[in-house]
Every structure is written in structure tokens, then in C-alpha cells.
XYZ file of C-alpha atoms in Angstrom:
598
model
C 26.830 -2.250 -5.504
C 24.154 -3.736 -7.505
C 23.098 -0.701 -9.435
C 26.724 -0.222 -10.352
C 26.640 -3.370 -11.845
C 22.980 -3.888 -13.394
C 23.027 -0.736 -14.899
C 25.537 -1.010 -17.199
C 24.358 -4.604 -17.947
C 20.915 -3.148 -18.938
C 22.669 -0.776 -20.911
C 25.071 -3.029 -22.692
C 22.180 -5.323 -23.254
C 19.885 -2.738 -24.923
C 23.144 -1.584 -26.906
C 23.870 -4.838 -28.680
C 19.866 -5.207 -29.182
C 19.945 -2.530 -31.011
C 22.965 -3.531 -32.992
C 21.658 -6.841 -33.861
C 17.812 -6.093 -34.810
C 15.951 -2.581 -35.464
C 12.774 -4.030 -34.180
C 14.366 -4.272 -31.130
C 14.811 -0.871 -31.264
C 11.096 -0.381 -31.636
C 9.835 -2.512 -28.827
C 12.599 -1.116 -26.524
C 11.499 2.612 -27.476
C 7.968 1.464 -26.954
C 8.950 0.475 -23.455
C 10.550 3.652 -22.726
C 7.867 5.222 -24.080
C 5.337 3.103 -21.712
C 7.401 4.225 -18.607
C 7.704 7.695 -19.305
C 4.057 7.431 -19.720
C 3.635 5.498 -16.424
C 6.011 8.716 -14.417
C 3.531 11.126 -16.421
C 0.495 10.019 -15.329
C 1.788 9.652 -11.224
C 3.209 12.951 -11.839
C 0.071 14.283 -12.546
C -2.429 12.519 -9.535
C 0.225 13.589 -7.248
C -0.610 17.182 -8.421
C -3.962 16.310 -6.770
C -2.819 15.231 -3.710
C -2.802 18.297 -1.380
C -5.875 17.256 0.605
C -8.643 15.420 -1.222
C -7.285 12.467 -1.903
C -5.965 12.433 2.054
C -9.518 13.389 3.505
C -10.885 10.477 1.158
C -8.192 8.137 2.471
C -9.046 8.726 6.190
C -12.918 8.522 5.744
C -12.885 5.335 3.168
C -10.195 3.198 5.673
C -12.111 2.631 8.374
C -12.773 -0.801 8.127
C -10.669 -3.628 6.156
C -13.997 -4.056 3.398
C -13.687 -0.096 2.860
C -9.765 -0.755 2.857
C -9.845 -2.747 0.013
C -12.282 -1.408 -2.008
C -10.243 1.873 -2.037
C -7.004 -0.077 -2.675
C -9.764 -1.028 -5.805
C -10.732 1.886 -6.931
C -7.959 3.942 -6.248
C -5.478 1.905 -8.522
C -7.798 1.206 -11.285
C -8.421 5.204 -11.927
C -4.809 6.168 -11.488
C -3.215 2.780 -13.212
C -0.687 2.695 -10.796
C -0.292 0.294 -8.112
C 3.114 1.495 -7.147
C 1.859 5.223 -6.547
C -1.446 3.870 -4.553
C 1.631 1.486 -2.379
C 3.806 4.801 -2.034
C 1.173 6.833 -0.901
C -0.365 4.361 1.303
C 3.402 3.837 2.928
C 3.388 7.735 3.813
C -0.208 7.796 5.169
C 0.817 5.089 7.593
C 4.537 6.541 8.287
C 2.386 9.786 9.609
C 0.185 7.820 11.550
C -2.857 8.680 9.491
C -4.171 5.230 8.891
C -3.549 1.675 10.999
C -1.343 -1.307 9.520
C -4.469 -3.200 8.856
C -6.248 -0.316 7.029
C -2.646 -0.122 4.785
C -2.172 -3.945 4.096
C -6.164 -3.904 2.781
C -5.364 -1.252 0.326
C -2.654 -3.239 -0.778
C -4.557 -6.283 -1.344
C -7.008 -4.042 -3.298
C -4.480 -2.251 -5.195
C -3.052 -5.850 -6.410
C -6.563 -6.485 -7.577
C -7.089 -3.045 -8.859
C -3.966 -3.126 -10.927
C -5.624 -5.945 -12.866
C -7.631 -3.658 -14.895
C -4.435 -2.398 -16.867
C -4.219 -5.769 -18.114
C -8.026 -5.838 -19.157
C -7.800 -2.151 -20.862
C -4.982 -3.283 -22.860
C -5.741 -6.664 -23.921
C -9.298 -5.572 -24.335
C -9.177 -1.900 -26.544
C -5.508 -1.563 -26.733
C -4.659 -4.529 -28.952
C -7.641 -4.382 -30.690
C -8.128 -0.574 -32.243
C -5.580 1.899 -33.909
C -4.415 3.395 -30.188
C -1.826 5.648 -31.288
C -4.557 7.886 -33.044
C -6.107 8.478 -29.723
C -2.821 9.088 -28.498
C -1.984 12.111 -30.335
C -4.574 14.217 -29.478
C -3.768 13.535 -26.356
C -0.119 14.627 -25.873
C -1.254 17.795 -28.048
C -3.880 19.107 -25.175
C -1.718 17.486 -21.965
C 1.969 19.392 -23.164
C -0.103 22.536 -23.963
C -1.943 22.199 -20.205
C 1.620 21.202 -18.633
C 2.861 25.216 -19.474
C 0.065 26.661 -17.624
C 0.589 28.026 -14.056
C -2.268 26.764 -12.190
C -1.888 23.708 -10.996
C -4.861 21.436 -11.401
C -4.688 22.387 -15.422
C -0.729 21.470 -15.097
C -1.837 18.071 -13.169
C -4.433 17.172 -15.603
C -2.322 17.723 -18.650
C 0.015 15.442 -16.913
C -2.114 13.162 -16.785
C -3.319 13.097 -20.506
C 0.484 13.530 -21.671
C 0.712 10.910 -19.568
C -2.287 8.764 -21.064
C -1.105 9.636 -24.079
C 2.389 8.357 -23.853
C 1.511 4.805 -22.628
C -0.812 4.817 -25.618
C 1.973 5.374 -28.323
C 4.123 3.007 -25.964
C 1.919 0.256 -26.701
C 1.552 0.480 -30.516
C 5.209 0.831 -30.664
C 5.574 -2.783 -28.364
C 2.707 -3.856 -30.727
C 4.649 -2.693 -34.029
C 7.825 -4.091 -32.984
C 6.661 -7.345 -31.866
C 4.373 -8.028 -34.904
C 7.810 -7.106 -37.489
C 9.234 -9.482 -35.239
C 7.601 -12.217 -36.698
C 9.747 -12.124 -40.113
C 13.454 -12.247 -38.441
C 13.037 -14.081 -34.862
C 10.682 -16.531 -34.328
C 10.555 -16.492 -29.685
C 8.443 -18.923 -29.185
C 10.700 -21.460 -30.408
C 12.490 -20.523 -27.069
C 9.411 -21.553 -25.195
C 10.204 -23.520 -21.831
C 6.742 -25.863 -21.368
C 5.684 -27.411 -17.862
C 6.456 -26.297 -14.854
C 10.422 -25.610 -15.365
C 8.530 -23.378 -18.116
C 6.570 -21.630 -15.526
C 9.547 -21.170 -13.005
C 11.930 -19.833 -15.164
C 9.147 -17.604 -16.968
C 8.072 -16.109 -13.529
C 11.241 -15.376 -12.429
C 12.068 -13.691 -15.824
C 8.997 -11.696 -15.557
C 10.103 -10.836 -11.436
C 13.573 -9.363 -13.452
C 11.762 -7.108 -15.782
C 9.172 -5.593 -13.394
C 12.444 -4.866 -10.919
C 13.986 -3.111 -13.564
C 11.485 -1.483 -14.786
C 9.791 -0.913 -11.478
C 6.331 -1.254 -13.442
C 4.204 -4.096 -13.441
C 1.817 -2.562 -15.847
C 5.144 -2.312 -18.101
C 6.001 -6.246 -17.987
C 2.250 -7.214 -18.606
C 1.609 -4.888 -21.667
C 4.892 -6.518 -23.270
C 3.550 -9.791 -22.168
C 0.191 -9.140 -23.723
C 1.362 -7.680 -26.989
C 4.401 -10.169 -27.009
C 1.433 -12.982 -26.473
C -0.821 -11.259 -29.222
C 1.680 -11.086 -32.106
C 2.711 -14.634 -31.327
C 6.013 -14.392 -30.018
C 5.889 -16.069 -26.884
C 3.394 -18.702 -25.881
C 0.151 -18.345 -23.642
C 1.677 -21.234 -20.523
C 5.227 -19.087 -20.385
C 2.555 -15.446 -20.616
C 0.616 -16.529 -17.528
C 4.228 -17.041 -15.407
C 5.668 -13.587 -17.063
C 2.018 -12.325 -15.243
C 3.066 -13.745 -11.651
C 6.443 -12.402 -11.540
C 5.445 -8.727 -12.948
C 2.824 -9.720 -9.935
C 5.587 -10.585 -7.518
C 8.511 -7.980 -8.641
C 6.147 -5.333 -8.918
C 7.147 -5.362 -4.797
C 10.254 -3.393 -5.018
C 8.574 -0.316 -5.696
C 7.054 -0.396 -2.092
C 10.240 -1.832 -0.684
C 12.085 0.830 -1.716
C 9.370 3.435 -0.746
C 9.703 2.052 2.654
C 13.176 2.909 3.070
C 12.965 5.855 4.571
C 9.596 5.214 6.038
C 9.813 4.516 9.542
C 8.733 1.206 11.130
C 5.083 1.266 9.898
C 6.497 1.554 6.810
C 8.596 -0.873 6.972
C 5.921 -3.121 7.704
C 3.659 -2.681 5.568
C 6.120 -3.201 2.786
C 7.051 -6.607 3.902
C 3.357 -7.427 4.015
C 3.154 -6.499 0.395
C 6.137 -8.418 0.006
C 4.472 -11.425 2.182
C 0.913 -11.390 0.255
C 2.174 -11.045 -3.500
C 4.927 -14.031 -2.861
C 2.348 -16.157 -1.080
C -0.296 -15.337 -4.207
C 2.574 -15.800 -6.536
C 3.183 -19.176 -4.845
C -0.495 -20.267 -4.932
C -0.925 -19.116 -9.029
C 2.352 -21.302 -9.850
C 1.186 -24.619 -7.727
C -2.389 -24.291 -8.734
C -1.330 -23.104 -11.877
C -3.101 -25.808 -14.267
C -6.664 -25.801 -11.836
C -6.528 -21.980 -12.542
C -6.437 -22.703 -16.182
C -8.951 -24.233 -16.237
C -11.492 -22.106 -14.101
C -9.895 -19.316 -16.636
C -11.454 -21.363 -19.582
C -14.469 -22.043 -17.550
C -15.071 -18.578 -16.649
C -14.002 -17.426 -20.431
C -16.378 -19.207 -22.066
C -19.177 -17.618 -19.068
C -18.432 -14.296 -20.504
C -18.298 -15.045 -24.381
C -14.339 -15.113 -24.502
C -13.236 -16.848 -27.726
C -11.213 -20.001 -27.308
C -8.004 -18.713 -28.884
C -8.228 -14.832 -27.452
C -5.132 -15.821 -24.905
C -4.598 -12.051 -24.214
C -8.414 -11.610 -22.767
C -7.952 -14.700 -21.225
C -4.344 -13.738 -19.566
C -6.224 -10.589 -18.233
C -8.431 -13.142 -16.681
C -6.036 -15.236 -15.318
C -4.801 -12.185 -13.805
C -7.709 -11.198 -12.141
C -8.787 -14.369 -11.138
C -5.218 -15.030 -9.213
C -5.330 -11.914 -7.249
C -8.933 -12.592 -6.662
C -7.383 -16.230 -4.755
C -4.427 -14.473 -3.069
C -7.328 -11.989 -1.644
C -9.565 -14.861 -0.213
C -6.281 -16.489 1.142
C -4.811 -13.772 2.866
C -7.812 -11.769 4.216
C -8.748 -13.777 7.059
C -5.271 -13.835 8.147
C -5.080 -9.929 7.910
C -5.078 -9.827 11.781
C -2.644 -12.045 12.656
C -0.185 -10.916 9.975
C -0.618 -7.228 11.837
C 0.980 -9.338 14.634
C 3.601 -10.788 13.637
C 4.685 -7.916 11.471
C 4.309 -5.852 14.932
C 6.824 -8.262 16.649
C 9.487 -8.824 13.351
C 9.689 -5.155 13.151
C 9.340 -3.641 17.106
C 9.189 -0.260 17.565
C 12.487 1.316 18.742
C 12.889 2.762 21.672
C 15.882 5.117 21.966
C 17.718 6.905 25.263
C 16.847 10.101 23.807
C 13.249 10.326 22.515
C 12.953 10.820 18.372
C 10.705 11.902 15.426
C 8.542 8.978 14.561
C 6.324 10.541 12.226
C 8.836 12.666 10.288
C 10.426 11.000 7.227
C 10.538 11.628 3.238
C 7.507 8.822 3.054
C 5.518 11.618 5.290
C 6.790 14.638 2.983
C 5.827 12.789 0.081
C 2.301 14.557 0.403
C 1.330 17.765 1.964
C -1.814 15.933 3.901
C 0.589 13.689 5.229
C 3.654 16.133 6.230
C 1.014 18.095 8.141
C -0.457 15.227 9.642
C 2.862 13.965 10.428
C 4.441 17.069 11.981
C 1.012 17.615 14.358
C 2.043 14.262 15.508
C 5.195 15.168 16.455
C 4.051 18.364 18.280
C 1.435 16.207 20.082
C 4.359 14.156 21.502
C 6.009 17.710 22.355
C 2.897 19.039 23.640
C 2.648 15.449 26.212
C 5.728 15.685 26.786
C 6.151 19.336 28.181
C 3.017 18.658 30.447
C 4.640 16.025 32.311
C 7.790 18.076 33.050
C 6.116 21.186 34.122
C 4.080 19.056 36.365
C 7.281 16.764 37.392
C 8.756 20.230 38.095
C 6.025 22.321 39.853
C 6.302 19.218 42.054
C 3.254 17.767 41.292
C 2.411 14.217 39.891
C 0.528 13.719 36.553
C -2.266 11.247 38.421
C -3.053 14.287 40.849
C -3.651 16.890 37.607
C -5.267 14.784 35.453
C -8.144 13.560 37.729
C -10.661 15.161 39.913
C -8.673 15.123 42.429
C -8.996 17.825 44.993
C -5.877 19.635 43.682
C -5.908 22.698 46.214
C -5.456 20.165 48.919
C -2.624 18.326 47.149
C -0.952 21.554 46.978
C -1.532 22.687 50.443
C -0.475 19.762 51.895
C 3.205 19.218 50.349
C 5.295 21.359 52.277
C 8.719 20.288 50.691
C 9.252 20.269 46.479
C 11.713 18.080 45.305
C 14.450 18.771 42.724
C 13.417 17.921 39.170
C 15.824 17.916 36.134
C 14.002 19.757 33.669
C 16.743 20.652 31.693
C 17.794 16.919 31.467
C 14.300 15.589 31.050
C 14.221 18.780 28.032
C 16.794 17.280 26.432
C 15.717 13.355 26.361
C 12.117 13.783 25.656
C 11.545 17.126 23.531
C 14.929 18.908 22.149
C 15.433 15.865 19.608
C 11.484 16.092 18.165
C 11.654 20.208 18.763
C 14.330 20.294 16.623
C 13.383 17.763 13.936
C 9.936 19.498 13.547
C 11.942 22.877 12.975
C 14.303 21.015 10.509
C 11.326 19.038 8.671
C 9.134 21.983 8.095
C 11.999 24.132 6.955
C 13.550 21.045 3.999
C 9.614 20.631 2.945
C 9.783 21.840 -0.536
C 5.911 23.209 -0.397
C 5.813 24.836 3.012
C 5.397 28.073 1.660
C 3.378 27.059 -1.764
C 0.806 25.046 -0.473
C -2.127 25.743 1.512
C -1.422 23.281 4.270
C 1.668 25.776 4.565
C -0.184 27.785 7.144
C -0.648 24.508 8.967
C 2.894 24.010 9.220
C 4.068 27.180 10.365
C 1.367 27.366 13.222
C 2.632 23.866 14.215
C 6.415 25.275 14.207
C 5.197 28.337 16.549
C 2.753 25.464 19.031
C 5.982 23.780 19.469
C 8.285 26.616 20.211
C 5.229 28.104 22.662
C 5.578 24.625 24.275
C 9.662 24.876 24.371
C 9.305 27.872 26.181
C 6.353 27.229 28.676
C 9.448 23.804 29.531
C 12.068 26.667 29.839
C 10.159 29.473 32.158
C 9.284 26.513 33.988
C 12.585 25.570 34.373
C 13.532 29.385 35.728
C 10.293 29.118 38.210
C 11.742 26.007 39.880
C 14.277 27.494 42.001
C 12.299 29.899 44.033
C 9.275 27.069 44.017
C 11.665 25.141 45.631
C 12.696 27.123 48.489
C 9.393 29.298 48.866
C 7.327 26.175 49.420
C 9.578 24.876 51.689
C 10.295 28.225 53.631
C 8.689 28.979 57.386
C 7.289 32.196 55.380
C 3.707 31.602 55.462
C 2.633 34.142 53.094
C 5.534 32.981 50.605
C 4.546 29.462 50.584
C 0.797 30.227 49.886
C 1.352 32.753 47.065
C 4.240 30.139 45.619
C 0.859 27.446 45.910
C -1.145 29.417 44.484
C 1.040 29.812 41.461
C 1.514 25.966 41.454
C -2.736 25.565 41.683
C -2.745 28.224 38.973
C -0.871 26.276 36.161
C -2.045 23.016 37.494
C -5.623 23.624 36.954
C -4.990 24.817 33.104
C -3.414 21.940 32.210
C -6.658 19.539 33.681
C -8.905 22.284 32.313
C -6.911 21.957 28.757
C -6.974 18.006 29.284
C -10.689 17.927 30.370
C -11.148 19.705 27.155
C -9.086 17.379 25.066
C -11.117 14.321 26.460
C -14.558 15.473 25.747
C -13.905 17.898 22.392
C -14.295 15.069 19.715
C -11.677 16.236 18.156
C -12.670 19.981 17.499
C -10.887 22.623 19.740
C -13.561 24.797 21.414
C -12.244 28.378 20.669
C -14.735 29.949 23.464
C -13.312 27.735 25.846
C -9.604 28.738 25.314
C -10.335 32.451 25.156
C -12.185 31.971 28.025
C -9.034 30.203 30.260
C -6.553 33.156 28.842
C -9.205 35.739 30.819
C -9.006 33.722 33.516
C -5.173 33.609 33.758
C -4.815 37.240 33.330
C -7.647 37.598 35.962
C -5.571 35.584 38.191
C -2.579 37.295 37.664
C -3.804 40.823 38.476
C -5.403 39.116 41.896
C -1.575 38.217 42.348
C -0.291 41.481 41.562
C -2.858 42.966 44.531
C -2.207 40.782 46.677
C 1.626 41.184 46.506
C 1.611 44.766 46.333
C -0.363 44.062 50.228
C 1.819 42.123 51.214
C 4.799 44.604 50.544
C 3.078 47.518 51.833
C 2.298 45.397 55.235
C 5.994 44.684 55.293
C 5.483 41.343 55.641
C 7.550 40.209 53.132
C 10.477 41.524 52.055
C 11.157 44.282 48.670
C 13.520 40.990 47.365
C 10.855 38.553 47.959
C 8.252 40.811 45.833
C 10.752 40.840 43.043
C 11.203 37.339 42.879
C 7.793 36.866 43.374
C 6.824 39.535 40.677
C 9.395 37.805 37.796
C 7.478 34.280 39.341
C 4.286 35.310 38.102
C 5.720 36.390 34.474
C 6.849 33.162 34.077
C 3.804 31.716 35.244
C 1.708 33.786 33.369
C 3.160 32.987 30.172
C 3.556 29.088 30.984
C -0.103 29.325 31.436
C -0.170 31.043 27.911
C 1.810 29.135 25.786
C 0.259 25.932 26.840
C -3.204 27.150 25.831
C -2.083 28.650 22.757
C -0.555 25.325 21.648
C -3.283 23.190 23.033
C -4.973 22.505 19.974
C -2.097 20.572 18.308
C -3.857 17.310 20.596
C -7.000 17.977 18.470
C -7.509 15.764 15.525
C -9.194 19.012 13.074
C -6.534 21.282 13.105
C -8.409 23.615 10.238
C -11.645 24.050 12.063
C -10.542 27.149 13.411
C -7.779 28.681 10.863
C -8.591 32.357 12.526
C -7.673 31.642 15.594
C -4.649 30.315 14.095
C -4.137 32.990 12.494
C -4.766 35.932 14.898
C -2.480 34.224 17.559
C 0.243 33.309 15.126
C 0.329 37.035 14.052
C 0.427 38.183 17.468
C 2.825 35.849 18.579
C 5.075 37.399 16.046
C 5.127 40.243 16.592
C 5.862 39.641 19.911
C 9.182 37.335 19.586
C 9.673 38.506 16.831
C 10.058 35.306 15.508
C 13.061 32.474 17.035
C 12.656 29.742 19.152
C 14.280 27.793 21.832
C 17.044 24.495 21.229
């Protein structure tokens, strides 16, 4: 409802602008100019984004210092503290980073994003700009035809350098002709109704504009060509500070809770920072003029100084909010729980988590991890076993022996609640992901699909083997009961084997190690194979019993298989071994022939 009505507002508004004055043509052009820029230059780190800026994310956020010095960094090369917010948001949706590692790039980015404001103020105001500019949108269109991608993504990034260039001088142009029809500052609210009503002005034009960097270069060159004065210019700098929130906010509306959260504390630190500047407004003044005339800053440059102000606010909110990064984690934690539905769902899987190949791979391993946990327990729960007896050293050839009745165990009801609804979102996400079969991590995401189906069906045959477990281990046929154990030992032991694995790999799947528990599965099924082909020749069990027991030990055999083939979704380097991969995703097609279960 609001878009219906503010953007025909905006658009009335710019129409009778232009109407009324043609240098408000030239200052609004200049804006669009600035934000076209501004899409440009995302456009064109996001062309970058298929694994190196991930791998730096996850290595530079392991503490809150490292946090915020990439929130720094980060936003000060790539100008853009929305992106840096958007990206962060789908990092933590897939689970890649914590809450606390996400709310210190924020507070890094906010300082980061302070640099635009010393760029402009500093060169852009101060040199002809738009001759720079040119040459720039020559090379960046002419590197935006070419086919290989890093040459398209960096000539979207100097088109996009370019643009906010000639978006400048035209704000600059149209504010200085300005000075001969409309004199603004005559409209100039003083005190601190002045600063209130300027901040929330300046929180308007960064929501509809969705760019702070866009509200403080009109401030700046609004405040250089004399138009507004340098008191109203430093509250226009804490709303752009405060409405340049919506960007995240919005991001995190498809994020899941993590999301969520870390968009409210972006919300939470830039109000409370916005707060502090506007109370503390005339103390921060004068530390600005203190620290001005530090650093050789003439008296009467108000635009330096408003980049200083800038800084030095961000710089308080920082100190403020830091040492209460913890317990806002917290509280965020408990004003936005975790849900917990009847039937279990994707967590990981969103459009925050597509956003980035790193992440959507990230995110979808995730998922299969939670299929991967979740089909252990039910072919445990339904071999009629208990998880604390498989995964342990417990003596698990004893457990077995001594049960002699199995219980009944709804697998296909347990199926349904804790793996069909992430099965089939995994199959759904990888399938809608617009560079599954473009990018590199596309390999990634097709072996994940075929992990999870492997798991789906290891659930199913599991489901099939229940019925004669069932009334084999209960039955007064010796020999039936110990070859039905031994199939129960059989799968039991893989899974701790594959756990035991898990637990002490550091991460990295031992390929020697799996190939080595596939021999010993097929071993064990040709010892099976002798001995029933004994035990039918001795008559002591009957031609139907071998048959059952014969499709038994398929079914077992391939549980066995499919849950070492999919094992190393629950390691954390999914590309140390991309042969294996390979090899048994090739195999495994030809095989099924493709499909999966539902």
C-alpha cells in the first residue's frame, strides 16, 4: 500500500520540479545519475562474488576485531554499505558466519561507508570530476560486451565509477545555478527543531533512494554551493545514517530468522548512534572543530568538516555499542526465536542464501547435513537400535545379540516429518538457482542433490528391511535371527565408523577411509551370500527364507552404500576431494539413471 502511494508522489513531485525550475532538472538527473552509478558498481563486485570474497568472509570473521575491520574495509573498496549489509544477511541466512560476526561487520560497514563522504567532499568537489568520468564509462561499456566475466564485472565497475562521477558534477552544476533563482538556505530550520526536522528529512531521502551515499553527496554539494546551511547538513548526515537501514530490512525479508536479526540490529545500532549524534550534537561540534583544526582543515571548509562529523559519529556509535555486542546477540536470540514447526523445514534455503553462489552452496550442504542426521536416526530407530548404543563404544555385537524382540518404528511417518519437507526443498532450491549450471560451485550443487537422494533412499530400503527384521529377530529360528543380527551389526557399525570419522576428520573427508568401508561392505556381503547359500543347502532354512533373506542383504548393502557415499556432506571442505565427487556422481548416474525419491 505504501509504494502505491509514494510512488506516484515521488513522481508527481519530480514532475512539477521540473515544471517550475530547469536546475531542478539537473540536480534530479544528477541523482539518477548517482544511483544508476551506485546499481553499476554492486552489479559489478557481485560479479566477483563466486568464492573469493566468501572464503575471505569466513577466514576474516572469526573474531568481533576481525569482524569489524572487514565490515571496514569491505565497504570502503566497494562504496556500498547496503551491498556489504545484503551480503552479510545471506552469509548468516546460510549459516556461514555467527550473529555476532554479522552485527561487527555492520558496525564496520557504518564506519566504512564514511569514506564516500571523505572522497567526495575531499577530490570530488574540489577538481573537474566529470573529465575523469568519461574515460571511464568509455573503457567500462566497452568491457560490459565482453563474455568473460571478470572483464564484464570490472567494466561494471568503472561504468559504474564513472556514472557516480558525472552524477556528482551534475548535483554540483545544478546546485551552484541554483544560487541565481532560489536562495534554500533561507528555509533553514536552526536549533534543535532544525536538527529534528533535518534528520528526519534526510531518513526520507535515503528510504527513497535506498542510498546513503546518494543523500550525503547532495548534502555535501548542496552544503558546498551554499544552499543549505552546515547545522541542518550535519542532521541530513544522521538520517541518510539512520534510513540508510531499509536496505538491510528489506534484504532480510526473505532471510530467515538470522536474518531477520541481524537486520534489526542494524536497525538497533544506527537509531541508537543516530540518537547519540542528535543529543550530543553541539559537544560533537565541537570535537569536529577541535579535531579539524588537528589535521589542517580550514575554518570555513564545512564539507571536509561534515565528512568529519561523519566519521567521528560512527566512530561514538562503535565505542557505544561494541561492548554490548554480546548481550544484544541475546536479546535478538529471544525477540526473534527460532521456529519450530510439526513438520521439520529448510532453514538455510532462502533468496538471501541464493543471492551468492558461496552462500547457496553453503546453504544447501546445510540442509543435506540435517538430511544426512536425520536419516541416521531413523535407520537406527528402525533397525531397532538406539542412537546412544551406535554412536559410542559401546559393545554393539552384544547390544544386538541380546534384543530378542524389535519394535515397530514408523519410518515412513518419521520420513515425512523430518526429511521429505528439506529433501524436497533442496531439489526445488537447486533447480530455481539461476547459476546452477553456469557457475563452478554448480558441480557442488548437483553432488549435494544426488547425497540427498542417496540418503532418501538408504530411509526407504530401510523402510522395506523392517518387516522381515521384525519377525526374523523375533523368530525361534536360530540361524534367522543371527544372520537378521548380523545385518543389523553390519549397518550399525558404518554409521559409528562414518561418525568416528566425522568427529576426528577436521573437517576434511578422508577418501582412503571411505573406499576402504565400501570394500568392507561388499566383503561382508559375499560372507552373507556363503553363508546363506549353507544354510540352504543344509536345509535348515527354508528356499522362502533365503529369498527374503537374499532381497535383505540388497537392501542392506546399498543402505550401507548410500550412507557412505553421502557422508561427506557433514564435512565442512566439500571441494577437497572434487574427484571423488565426481567419479561417484558419474557412476551413480548411470546407475539410476538419474530420479530420486519424494
Amino acid at each position: 500500500m505504501l509504494k502505491k502511494i509514494l510512488l506516484p508522489t515521488i513522481l508527481l513531485v519530480l514532475a512539477y520540479g521540473f515544471w517550475v525550475s530547469p536546475n531542478f532538472k539537473t540536480i534530479a538527473a544528477g541523482i539518477a545519475i548517482f544511483l544508476f552509478g551506485m546499481l553499476s558498481l554492486e552489479q559489478g563486485f557481485q560479479s566477483f562474488t563466486g568464492g573469493v570474497l566468501e572464503r575471505l568472509l569466513r577466514r576474516t570473521t572469526s573474531s568481533t576485531t576481525k569482524s569489524v575491520l572487514f565490515g571496514i574495509v569491505s565497504t570502503t573498496l566497494m562504496q556500498s554499505s547496503s551491498l556489504v549489509s545484503v551480503i552479510t544477511i545471506s552469509f548468516l541466512s546460510a549459516g556461514l558466519i555467527t550473529l555476532a560476526a554479522g552485527i561487527g561487520i555492520i558496525f564496520g560497514a557504518n564506519l566504512g561507508t564514511t569514506t564516500g563522504a571523505w572522497l567526495i567532499a575531499g577530490f570530488g568537489l574540489k577538481v573537474n570530476i566529470a573529465a575523469y568520468a568519461m574515460p571511464m564509462l568509455a573503457f567500462g561499456v566497452i568491457l560490459i560486451f565482453q563474455s568473460s566475466r571478470p572483464l564484464k564485472g570490472i567494466g561494471y565497475i568503472l561504468a559504474g565509477l564513472g556514472f557516480l562521477l558525472l552524477g556528482i558534477h551534475y548535483m554540483k552544476d545544478g546546485f551552484d545555478a541554483f544560487k541565481d533563482t532560489i536562495n534554500l538556505v533561507e528555509y533553514a530550520v536552526a536549533g534543535y527543531p532544525g536538527v529534528l526536522l533535518f534528520t528526519l528529512i534526510g531518513i526520507f531521502a535515503t528510504v527513497v533512494m535506498q542510498s546513503s551515499h546518494a543523500t550525503l553527496v547532495l548534502t555535501i554539494t548542496a552544503l558546498a554551493a551554499g544552499q543549505i546551511t552546515y547545522e541542518n547538513a550535519l542532521a541530513l548526515a544522521i538520517g541518510a545514517n539512520v534510513g540508510t537501514t531499509i536496505t538491510a530490512i528489506l534484504g532480510a525479508m526473505s532471510a530467515n530468522e538470522a536474518g531477520k536479526r541481524l537486520a534489526v540490529a542494524h536497525l538497533v545500532f544506527n537509531v541508537v548512534t543516530g540518537i547519540l549524534a542528535i543529543v550530543f550534537i553541539y559537544q560533537l561540534v565541537a570535537l569536529v572543530n577541535g579535531v579539524s583544526a588537528l589535521v589542517g582543515i580550514a575554518d570555513d571548509d564545512y564539507t571536509l568538516k561534515l565528512a568529519v562529523f561523519h566519521t567521528v559519529f560512527n566512530v561514538l556509535g562503535i565505542v557505544v555499542m561494541l561492548p554490548l555486542l554480546n548481550l544484544l546477540v541475546v536479546s535478538l536470540e529471544k525477540f526473534i526465536p527460532e521456529k519450530k514447526p510439526e513438520v521439520d523445514q529448510p532453514k538455510y534455503l532462502s533468496d538471501s542464501s541464493a543471492a551468492f553462489p558461496g552462500t547457496a552452496v553453503e546453504a544447501v550442504r546445510l540442509e543435506s547435513l540435517r538430511v544426512y542426521e536425520a536419516a541416521l536416526r531413523i535407520i537406527i530407530n528402525g533397525l531397532g537400535m538406539k542412537n546412544t548404543d551406535v554412536i559410542s563404544t559401546t559393545d554393539l555385537k552384544q547390544v544386538v545379540a541380546a534384543q530378542k524382540l524389535i519394535h515397530q518404528f514408523d519410518i515412513d511417518a518419521m520420513y515425512d516429518r523430518h526429511i521429505k519437507g528439506i529433501y524436497s526443498a533442496i531439489v526445488a532450491f537447486i533447480s530455481d538457482t539461476a547459476f546452477s549450471r553456469r557457475e563452478e560451485q554448480s558441480a557442488d550443487l548437483q553432488w549435494l542433490r544426488e547425497a540427498s537422494i542417496r540418503l532418501v533412499e538408504a530411509v526407504k530400503d530401510t523402510a522395506q528391511l523392517q518387516g522381515n527384521l521384525i519377525d526374523y529377530v523375533g523368530s525361534e529360528n536360530r540361524e534367522m535371527r543371527e544372520l537378521y543380527n548380523r545385518i543389523r551389526l553390519q549397518i550399525g557399525l558404518i554409521i559409528r565408523d562414518l561418525e568416528e570419522m566425522r568427529a576426528s576428520g577436521a573437517g576434511v573427508m578422508d577418501v582412503l577411509s571411505l573406499d576402504a568401508l565400501k570394500l568392507l561392505v561388499d566383503e561382508d556381503q559375499n560372507r552373507l551370500n556363503q553363508s546363506l547359500a549353507e544354510l540352504i543347502g543344509k536345509r535348515t532354512i527354508t528356499p522362502a527364507m533365503g529369498s527374503s533373506l537374499i532381497n535383505d542383504s540388497v537392501f542392506a548393502h546399498d543402505i550401507c552404500m548410500n550412507l557412505i557415499s553421502a557422508a561427506p556432506v557433514s564435512y565442512t571442505h566439500l571441494r577437497a576431494h572434487e574427484t571423488l565427487r565426481s567419479i561417484s556422481y558419474a557412476v551413480f548416474c548411470l546407475k539410476k539413471g538419474g530420479g530420486g525419491g519424494g
